[in-house]
Coordinates of C-alpha atoms and ligand atoms in Angstrom, one line a residue:
X1 CA 21.0 -110.0 40.5
X2 CA 21.7 -108.0 37.3
X3 CA 19.3 -105.3 36.4
X4 CA 18.4 -103.9 32.9
X5 CA 15.8 -101.6 31.5
X6 CA 15.2 -104.1 28.7
X7 CA 15.8 -107.9 28.6
X8 CA 15.4 -109.7 25.3
X9 CA 15.1 -113.5 25.4
X10 CA 16.4 -115.0 22.2
X11 CA 18.9 -113.6 19.7
X12 CA 17.3 -114.8 16.6
X13 CA 15.7 -112.6 13.9
X14 CA 13.1 -110.9 16.1
X15 CA 15.2 -110.6 19.2
X16 CA 18.2 -108.9 17.5
X17 CA 15.9 -106.6 15.5
X18 CA 14.3 -105.4 18.7
X19 CA 17.6 -105.3 20.6
X20 CA 19.2 -103.2 17.9
X21 CA 16.4 -100.6 17.9
X22 CA 16.1 -100.5 21.7
X23 CA 19.8 -100.2 22.3
X24 CA 20.2 -97.5 19.7
X25 CA 17.5 -95.5 21.4
X26 CA 18.4 -96.1 25.0
X27 CA 22.2 -96.5 24.9
X28 CA 24.8 -98.8 26.3
X29 CA 24.1 -101.0 29.3
X30 CA 20.3 -100.7 29.0
X31 CA 19.6 -103.8 27.0
X32 CA 20.6 -107.4 27.7
X33 CA 20.1 -110.3 25.3
X34 CA 19.8 -113.8 26.7
X35 CA 20.9 -116.2 24.0
X36 CA 22.9 -119.5 24.4
X37 CA 23.8 -120.1 20.7
X38 CA 27.3 -119.4 19.3
X39 CA 25.8 -118.8 15.9
X40 CA 23.0 -116.9 14.3
X41 CA 21.1 -118.2 11.2
X42 CA 19.3 -116.7 8.3
X43 CA 16.9 -119.6 8.0
X44 CA 15.1 -118.6 4.8
X45 CA 18.3 -119.5 2.9
X46 CA 17.9 -123.1 3.8
X47 CA 15.3 -123.7 1.2
X48 CA 17.9 -122.7 -1.5
X49 CA 20.7 -124.7 0.3
X50 CA 18.5 -127.8 0.1
X51 CA 18.4 -127.4 -3.7
X52 CA 22.1 -126.8 -4.1
X53 CA 21.5 -123.1 -5.0
X54 CA 23.4 -121.6 -2.0
X55 CA 26.0 -122.9 0.4
X56 CA 24.8 -123.4 4.0
X57 CA 27.7 -121.4 5.4
X58 CA 26.1 -118.3 3.8
X59 CA 23.2 -118.6 6.2
X60 CA 25.4 -118.5 9.4
X61 CA 27.2 -115.7 11.2
X62 CA 28.9 -115.9 14.6
X63 CA 26.5 -114.5 17.2
X64 CA 29.2 -112.1 18.5
X65 CA 29.4 -110.4 15.1
X66 CA 25.6 -109.7 14.8
X67 CA 24.9 -108.9 18.5
X68 CA 24.4 -105.1 18.7
X69 CA 27.5 -103.6 20.3
X70 CA 25.5 -101.6 22.8
X71 CA 23.8 -104.7 24.2
X72 CA 25.1 -107.0 27.0
X73 CA 25.0 -110.6 25.7
X74 CA 24.2 -113.1 28.4
X75 CA 25.4 -116.3 26.8
X76 CA 23.0 -118.7 28.6
X77 CA 19.6 -120.2 28.2
X78 CA 16.6 -118.7 29.8
X79 CA 15.1 -121.4 32.0
X80 CA 12.3 -119.8 34.0
X81 CA 10.1 -116.7 33.7
X82 CA 8.9 -115.0 36.8
X83 CA 6.8 -112.1 35.5
X84 CA 5.4 -111.3 39.0
X85 CA 8.9 -110.3 40.0
X86 CA 10.1 -109.0 36.6
X87 CA 12.8 -111.5 36.4
X88 CA 14.2 -114.3 34.2
X89 CA 16.3 -117.2 35.5
X90 CA 19.2 -118.5 33.3
X91 CA 20.8 -121.9 32.9
X92 CA 23.9 -120.5 34.8
X93 CA 21.8 -119.6 37.8
X94 CA 21.6 -115.9 37.1
X95 CA 18.5 -114.0 38.0
X96 CA 18.1 -111.2 35.5
X97 CA 15.8 -108.3 36.4
X98 CA 14.0 -106.1 33.9
X99 CA 11.7 -103.1 33.6
X100 CA 10.6 -104.4 30.2
X101 CA 10.8 -107.9 28.8
X102 CA 10.8 -108.9 25.1
X103 CA 10.3 -112.6 24.4
X104 CA 11.7 -113.8 21.0
X105 CA 12.5 -117.4 21.5
X106 CA 11.2 -118.8 18.2
X107 CA 9.3 -122.0 17.7
X108 CA 10.8 -125.3 19.0
X109 CA 11.6 -128.2 16.6
X110 CA 10.5 -131.5 18.1
X111 CA 12.2 -134.1 16.0
X112 CA 11.5 -136.8 18.6
X113 CA 7.8 -136.3 18.5
X114 CA 7.7 -138.3 15.2
X115 CA 8.3 -142.0 15.5
X116 CA 11.5 -142.9 13.5
X117 CA 12.4 -139.4 12.5
X118 CA 15.6 -139.0 14.6
X119 CA 16.9 -142.4 13.5
X120 CA 16.0 -141.9 9.9
X121 CA 17.8 -138.5 9.8
X122 CA 20.8 -140.1 11.4
X123 CA 21.0 -143.3 9.4
X124 CA 19.2 -142.9 6.0
X125 CA 21.0 -140.6 3.6
X126 CA 17.7 -140.3 1.6
X127 CA 15.7 -138.9 4.5
X128 CA 16.3 -135.1 4.8
X129 CA 15.0 -131.9 6.3
X130 CA 15.5 -128.2 5.3
X131 CA 14.5 -127.0 8.8
X132 CA 17.9 -127.3 10.5
X133 CA 21.5 -126.3 9.7
X134 CA 22.6 -129.9 10.5
X135 CA 20.2 -131.7 8.1
X136 CA 19.8 -129.2 5.3
X137 CA 22.6 -130.5 3.1
X138 CA 21.1 -134.0 3.1
X139 CA 18.4 -132.6 0.9
X140 CA 20.6 -131.7 -2.0
X141 CA 22.5 -134.9 -1.7
X142 CA 19.3 -136.9 -1.8
X143 CA 18.3 -135.0 -5.0
X144 CA 21.6 -135.9 -6.6
X145 CA 21.5 -139.5 -5.5
X146 CA 17.9 -140.1 -6.4
X147 CA 17.6 -142.9 -9.0
X148 CA 13.9 -143.8 -9.3
X149 CA 10.8 -144.3 -7.2
X150 CA 8.8 -142.2 -4.8
X151 CA 10.0 -138.8 -3.8
X152 CA 7.8 -138.0 -0.8
X153 CA 7.4 -134.6 0.8
X154 CA 5.4 -134.0 4.0
X155 CA 4.0 -131.2 6.2
X156 CA 3.7 -131.6 10.0
X157 CA 0.5 -131.8 12.0
X158 CA 1.5 -128.9 14.3
X159 CA 2.0 -125.1 14.0
X160 CA 5.0 -124.4 11.7
X161 CA 7.3 -121.6 10.7
X162 CA 7.2 -120.6 7.1
X163 CA 4.3 -122.9 6.0
X164 CA 5.5 -122.4 2.4
X165 CA 8.9 -124.0 3.0
X166 CA 7.8 -127.7 2.9
X167 CA 6.1 -126.9 -0.5
X168 CA 9.1 -125.1 -1.9
X169 CA 11.1 -128.2 -1.4
X170 CA 8.6 -130.1 -3.6
X171 CA 8.9 -127.6 -6.5
X172 CA 12.7 -127.4 -6.3
X173 CA 12.9 -131.3 -6.4
X174 CA 10.6 -131.4 -9.4
X175 CA 12.7 -128.8 -11.2
X176 CA 16.0 -130.5 -10.3
X177 CA 14.8 -133.9 -11.6
X178 CA 13.6 -132.3 -14.8
X179 CA 17.0 -130.6 -15.4
X180 CA 18.8 -133.8 -14.7
X181 CA 16.6 -136.0 -16.9
X182 CA 15.2 -138.2 -14.3
X183 CA 11.7 -136.6 -13.8
X184 CA 10.1 -139.6 -15.6
X185 CA 11.6 -142.0 -13.1
X186 CA 10.2 -140.1 -10.1
X187 CA 6.7 -140.1 -8.6
X188 CA 6.5 -136.9 -6.6
X189 CA 3.9 -136.7 -3.9
X190 CA 3.2 -133.9 -1.3
X191 CA 1.3 -135.0 1.8
X192 CA -0.5 -132.6 4.2
X193 CA -2.7 -133.1 7.2
X194 CA -4.5 -129.9 6.1
X195 CA -7.7 -129.7 4.0
X196 CA -6.1 -127.5 1.3
X197 CA -2.7 -126.8 -0.1
X198 CA -2.8 -123.1 0.9
X199 CA -5.0 -121.2 3.4
X200 CA -5.6 -118.2 1.1
X201 CA -8.1 -119.0 -1.7
X202 CA -6.3 -117.0 -4.4
X203 CA -3.0 -118.7 -3.8
X204 CA -4.6 -122.1 -3.3
X205 CA -5.8 -121.9 -6.9
X206 CA -2.3 -120.9 -8.1
X207 CA -0.5 -123.8 -6.4
X208 CA -3.2 -126.4 -7.2
X209 CA -2.7 -125.5 -10.8
X210 CA 1.1 -125.6 -10.7
X211 CA 1.0 -129.1 -9.1
X212 CA -1.4 -130.4 -11.7
X213 CA 0.7 -128.9 -14.6
X214 CA 3.9 -130.5 -13.2
X215 CA 2.4 -133.9 -12.3
X216 CA 2.9 -133.4 -8.5
X217 CA 0.3 -135.5 -6.6
X218 CA -1.1 -133.7 -3.6
X219 CA -2.6 -135.8 -0.8
X220 CA -4.6 -133.7 1.6
X221 CA -5.7 -134.8 5.1
X222 CA -2.8 -137.3 5.4
X223 CA -0.6 -137.1 8.5
X224 CA 2.8 -138.7 8.6
X225 CA 2.9 -140.7 11.8
X226 CA 6.0 -143.0 11.4
X227 CA 9.1 -143.5 9.4
X228 CA 10.6 -147.0 9.0
X229 CA 14.1 -146.4 7.7
X230 CA 15.0 -150.1 7.6
X231 CA 12.3 -150.9 5.1
X232 CA 12.3 -147.4 3.7
X233 CA 8.6 -146.8 4.3
X234 CA 6.5 -143.9 5.5
X235 CA 3.2 -144.5 7.4
X236 CA 0.4 -142.0 7.1
X237 CA -2.9 -141.7 9.0
X238 CA -5.9 -140.8 6.8
X239 CA -7.5 -138.0 8.8
X240 CA -10.8 -138.2 6.9
X241 CA -11.5 -141.7 8.2
X242 CA -12.6 -142.7 11.7
X243 CA -10.8 -144.4 13.2
X244 CA -7.9 -143.2 11.1
X245 CA -7.0 -145.7 8.4
X246 CA -3.2 -146.2 8.1
X247 CA -1.4 -146.5 4.8
X248 CA 2.2 -147.5 4.3
X249 CA 4.1 -146.0 1.3
X250 CA 7.7 -146.9 0.2
X251 CA 10.0 -144.0 -0.4
X252 CA 13.2 -143.5 -2.4
X253 CA 13.6 -140.1 -0.9
X254 CA 11.7 -138.4 1.9
X255 CA 11.7 -134.7 3.0
X256 CA 10.3 -134.2 6.5
X257 CA 9.8 -130.9 8.3
X258 CA 9.6 -131.9 12.0
X259 CA 6.8 -131.4 14.4
X260 CA 7.0 -128.0 16.0
X261 CA 5.6 -126.3 19.1
X262 CA 6.1 -123.6 21.8
X263 CA 9.5 -123.7 23.6
X264 CA 9.1 -125.9 26.7
X265 CA 10.1 -123.3 29.2
X266 CA 7.6 -120.8 27.8
X267 CA 4.8 -123.3 27.7
X268 CA 5.4 -124.1 31.4
X269 CA 5.4 -120.4 32.4
X270 CA 2.7 -117.9 33.4
X271 CA 3.3 -116.1 30.1
X272 CA 1.9 -118.9 27.9
X273 CA -1.6 -118.7 26.4
X274 CA -3.8 -121.8 25.8
X275 CA -1.7 -123.3 23.0
X276 CA 1.6 -122.7 25.0
X277 CA 2.8 -119.8 22.9
X278 CA 3.3 -116.3 24.4
X279 CA -0.1 -114.7 24.9
X280 CA -0.1 -111.3 23.1
X281 CA -2.4 -108.6 22.0
X282 CA -2.6 -109.2 18.3
X283 CA -2.2 -105.6 17.3
X284 CA 0.6 -104.5 19.6
X285 CA 2.5 -107.6 20.8
X286 CA 1.9 -106.6 24.4
X287 CA 1.3 -109.5 26.7
X288 CA -2.3 -110.0 27.6
X289 CA -1.7 -110.1 31.3
X290 CA 1.7 -108.4 32.1
X291 CA 1.8 -104.9 30.5
X292 CA 5.6 -104.7 30.7
X293 CA 6.1 -107.9 28.7
X294 CA 6.1 -108.0 24.9
X295 CA 6.6 -110.7 22.3
X296 CA 7.7 -110.9 18.7
X297 CA 7.9 -113.7 16.1
X298 CA 7.4 -117.4 16.1
X299 CA 7.1 -117.9 19.9
X300 CA 4.0 -115.6 20.1
X301 CA 0.3 -116.4 19.4
X302 CA -0.2 -113.7 16.8
X303 CA -2.9 -115.4 14.8
X304 CA -1.1 -115.3 11.5
X305 CA 1.5 -117.5 9.6
X306 CA 4.9 -117.5 11.3
X307 CA 7.5 -115.8 9.0
X308 CA 10.4 -113.5 9.1
X309 CA 8.5 -111.1 6.9
X310 CA 5.9 -111.1 9.7
X311 CA 8.6 -110.4 12.2
X312 CA 9.9 -107.4 10.3
X313 CA 6.4 -106.0 10.0
X314 CA 5.8 -106.5 13.7
X315 CA 8.8 -104.5 14.9
X316 CA 7.3 -101.1 14.2
X317 CA 4.0 -101.5 16.1
X318 CA 5.8 -103.3 19.0
X319 CA 8.5 -100.6 19.4
X320 CA 5.7 -98.0 19.4
X321 CA 3.8 -99.9 22.0
X322 CA 6.8 -100.2 24.3
X323 CA 7.4 -96.4 23.9
X324 CA 3.7 -95.7 24.6
X325 CA 3.7 -97.9 27.8
X326 CA 7.0 -96.2 29.0
X327 CA 5.2 -92.8 28.6
X328 CA 1.9 -93.9 30.1
X329 CA 0.2 -93.6 26.8
X330 CA -2.0 -96.0 24.8
X331 CA -0.3 -97.7 21.8
X332 CA -1.7 -96.5 18.4
X333 CA 0.2 -98.4 15.7
X334 CA -1.5 -101.7 14.8
X335 CA 0.1 -104.9 13.3
X336 CA -2.3 -106.1 10.6
X337 CA -1.1 -109.7 10.6
X338 CA 1.0 -109.1 7.4
X339 CA 3.0 -112.2 6.6
X340 CA 4.6 -113.4 3.4
X341 CA 7.0 -115.7 1.7
X342 CA 8.4 -116.1 -1.8
X343 CA 7.1 -119.5 -2.8
X344 CA 10.1 -120.6 -4.9
X345 CA 8.8 -122.7 -7.8
X346 CA 12.0 -123.4 -9.6
X347 CA 15.7 -122.3 -9.6
X348 CA 14.6 -119.2 -11.5
X349 CA 11.0 -118.4 -10.5
X350 CA 8.9 -117.6 -7.4
X351 CA 5.3 -116.6 -6.5
X352 CA 5.4 -113.9 -3.8
X353 CA 2.6 -114.7 -1.4
X354 CA 1.6 -111.9 1.0
X355 CA -1.5 -111.7 3.2
X356 CA -3.0 -110.5 6.5
X357 CA -5.1 -111.5 9.4
X358 CA -8.2 -111.8 7.2
X359 CA -6.4 -114.2 4.8
X360 CA -6.7 -111.4 2.2
X361 CA -3.9 -110.8 -0.2
X362 CA -1.8 -107.7 0.8
X363 CA 0.5 -107.4 -2.2
X364 CA 3.6 -105.2 -2.4
X365 CA 4.1 -105.1 -6.2
X366 CA 1.8 -103.7 -8.9
X367 CA 2.4 -106.7 -11.2
X368 CA 0.4 -110.0 -11.1
X369 CA 1.9 -111.7 -8.1
X370 CA -0.1 -114.9 -8.8
X371 CA 2.2 -115.5 -11.8
X372 CA 5.6 -117.2 -11.3
X373 CA 8.1 -114.3 -11.7
X374 CA 11.8 -114.3 -12.3
X375 CA 12.1 -111.0 -10.4
X376 CA 10.7 -112.6 -7.3
X377 CA 13.3 -115.4 -7.4
X378 CA 16.0 -112.8 -7.8
X379 CA 14.6 -110.9 -4.8
X380 CA 14.5 -114.1 -2.7
X381 CA 18.0 -115.3 -3.6
X382 CA 19.9 -111.9 -3.9
X383 CA 18.0 -109.0 -2.3
X384 CA 16.4 -110.4 0.8
X385 CA 19.6 -111.9 2.3
X386 CA 21.2 -108.4 2.1
X387 CA 18.1 -106.7 3.4
X388 CA 18.2 -109.2 6.3
X389 CA 21.8 -108.7 7.4
X390 CA 21.9 -104.9 6.8
X391 CA 18.3 -104.0 7.5
X392 CA 16.2 -106.4 9.6
X393 CA 19.0 -107.3 12.0
X394 CA 19.9 -103.7 12.6
X395 CA 16.3 -102.8 13.3
X396 CA 16.2 -100.6 10.2
X397 CA 13.7 -102.5 8.1
X398 CA 10.2 -102.6 9.4
X399 CA 8.5 -104.6 6.7
X400 CA 7.4 -103.7 3.2
X401 CA 4.2 -101.7 3.9
X402 CA 5.8 -98.3 3.0
X403 CA 7.1 -99.8 -0.3
X404 CA 3.7 -101.2 -1.0
X405 CA 2.0 -97.8 -0.5
X406 CA 4.6 -96.2 -2.8
X407 CA 4.2 -98.9 -5.5
X408 CA 0.4 -98.4 -5.4
X409 CA 0.7 -94.5 -5.2
X410 CA -1.4 -94.5 -2.0
X411 CA -4.2 -96.7 -3.4
X412 CA -3.5 -99.6 -1.0
X413 CA -4.1 -100.4 2.7
Ligands
FAD1 P1 14.3 -117.4 15.5 O1 15.0 -116.6 14.4 O2 14.2 -118.9 15.2 O3 15.2 -117.2 16.8 C1 14.9 -117.8 18.1 C2 16.1 -117.6 19.0 O4 15.8 -117.9 20.3 C3 17.3 -118.5 18.6 O5 18.5 -117.8 18.4 C4 17.4 -119.5 19.8 O6 18.7 -119.9 20.0 C5 16.9 -118.6 20.9 N1 16.3 -119.4 22.0 C6 15.5 -120.5 22.0 N2 15.3 -120.9 23.3 C7 15.9 -120.1 24.1 C8 16.1 -120.0 25.5 N3 15.5 -120.9 26.3 N4 16.8 -118.9 26.0 C9 17.4 -118.0 25.2 N5 17.3 -118.1 23.9 C10 16.6 -119.1 23.3 N6 10.4 -116.6 6.7 C11 10.1 -115.7 5.7 O7 9.6 -114.6 5.9 N7 10.4 -116.0 4.4 C12 10.9 -117.2 4.0 O8 11.1 -117.5 2.8 C13 11.2 -118.2 5.1 N8 11.7 -119.4 4.7 C14 12.1 -120.3 5.8 C15 12.6 -121.5 5.4 C16 13.0 -122.4 6.4 C17 13.6 -123.7 6.0 C18 12.9 -122.0 7.8 C19 13.3 -123.0 8.8 C20 12.3 -120.8 8.1 C21 11.9 -119.9 7.1 N9 11.3 -118.7 7.4 C22 11.0 -117.8 6.4 C23 10.9 -118.4 8.8 C24 11.8 -117.5 9.6 O9 13.1 -118.0 9.6 C25 11.3 -117.3 11.0 O10 9.9 -117.0 11.0 C26 12.1 -116.3 11.8 O11 13.4 -116.6 11.9 C27 11.5 -116.1 13.2 O12 12.2 -115.3 14.0 P2 12.2 -115.4 15.6 O13 13.1 -114.4 16.1 O14 10.8 -115.6 16.1 O15 12.9 -116.9 15.9
UQ1_2 C1 10.6 -109.8 4.1 O1 10.5 -108.7 4.6 C2 11.4 -110.8 4.7 O2 12.2 -110.5 5.7 C3 13.3 -109.7 5.4 C4 11.4 -112.1 4.1 O3 12.2 -113.0 4.7 C5 13.2 -113.6 3.9 C6 10.6 -112.4 3.0 O4 10.6 -113.6 2.6 C7 9.8 -111.4 2.4 C8 8.9 -111.8 1.3 C9 9.7 -110.1 3.0 C10 8.8 -109.1 2.4 C11 9.6 -108.0 1.7 C12 9.4 -107.4 0.5 C13 10.3 -106.4 0.0 C14 8.2 -107.8 -0.3

């Protein structure tokens, strides 16, 4: 069997950020990354790709170009965790041994858990999804080909990554239709299984107001249960009725983020918590049962919204915790649940949403972040991609908390 000081499972955002830092500190041959994919994706760009504001190729880099040079890349899937024996089994039959394990497998997209979704994405050009590289360009085509009728946008009844992304698709469609003189022929509706449009009160008010102003109808407590591409209909369960009443709505275009959940092999392993995600200490990312196992990002059960911004902010405390454990010390740095996303509201504005475990706003900039700002769109479209490729992926950017303290001259958490 091969033997490493550190094994990282997953070469996505969190996995490569950790692998970069760990291999810089510990040197060549000490860190292995188990990752089957040929390509690495900057997923936040897909929101803009879906609106024709970026090319999808800009979101993709060959994995070999972003994999840290000092790491050994094991180009296979992890298929089984055996934390009692400090090993991971791979799809090629390797048994990889570790002193420390970092799990960074992301969240799994479960397209086949929604009746009719795979067929609709395959066969109906007006059914689209910003959540995968293969379906994201359908969104912009649907906006272009839209003539008149219902433009329906949904939100899955499962945990999600970037809970803002389904809503950004709504605003960008509204903006596109206005700019192409067909807004009066579109009825735009946004359907969520949740009881409110946003979980943080301050931002809930902001987005409720924007939807009202722009004539976007928000249907809360409605869960999409089936798509019928032949008749171009979407079926929703009304969650506030018992038994759930079903309503069938015709669509001209339909944007559907898929159901999501923990990766199957993680869920089936001793590392999973009650919901199937990696069970971690919420301040340090250390596994709740196995002290030499750590987790980062969307595959963990950190009780906060799953975002890349969160991943960046998690890297510092997790790296410190690993160091502490290596030296027999108690970790001190604490992840505060920081998470954020620029809610893009048009092709020139965004509202930068930022909050923590307490669902309290934790804002970086000293201006009014509840207002739609051109600067925040510029940050999303121009600055954050560069920060990602040159900062986050190299393990050099650990979230905006230092910038926040600077901006507020020390008068902030
Ligand atoms: P990922 O980056 O998804 O990486 C997981 C990796 O694990 C993948 O490379 C995968 O191939 C690998 N893997 C899976 N299974 C296995 C296995 N069995 N063995 C080995 N490897 C495996 N975040 C923001 O902060 N701001 C935004 O504006 C934003 N917008 C978004 C818009 C969209 C449309 C989407 C889809 C996401 C958005 N996000 C945003 C969320 C952000 O992309 C994720 O939170 C982030 O990428 C999570 O990083 P991760 O490392 O946990 O998972
Ligand atoms: C962030 O750090 C990040 O990851 C690099 C994102 O993903 C694209 C974000 O969307 C945001 C908002 C942040 C937070 C960073 C700053 C400078 C506020």
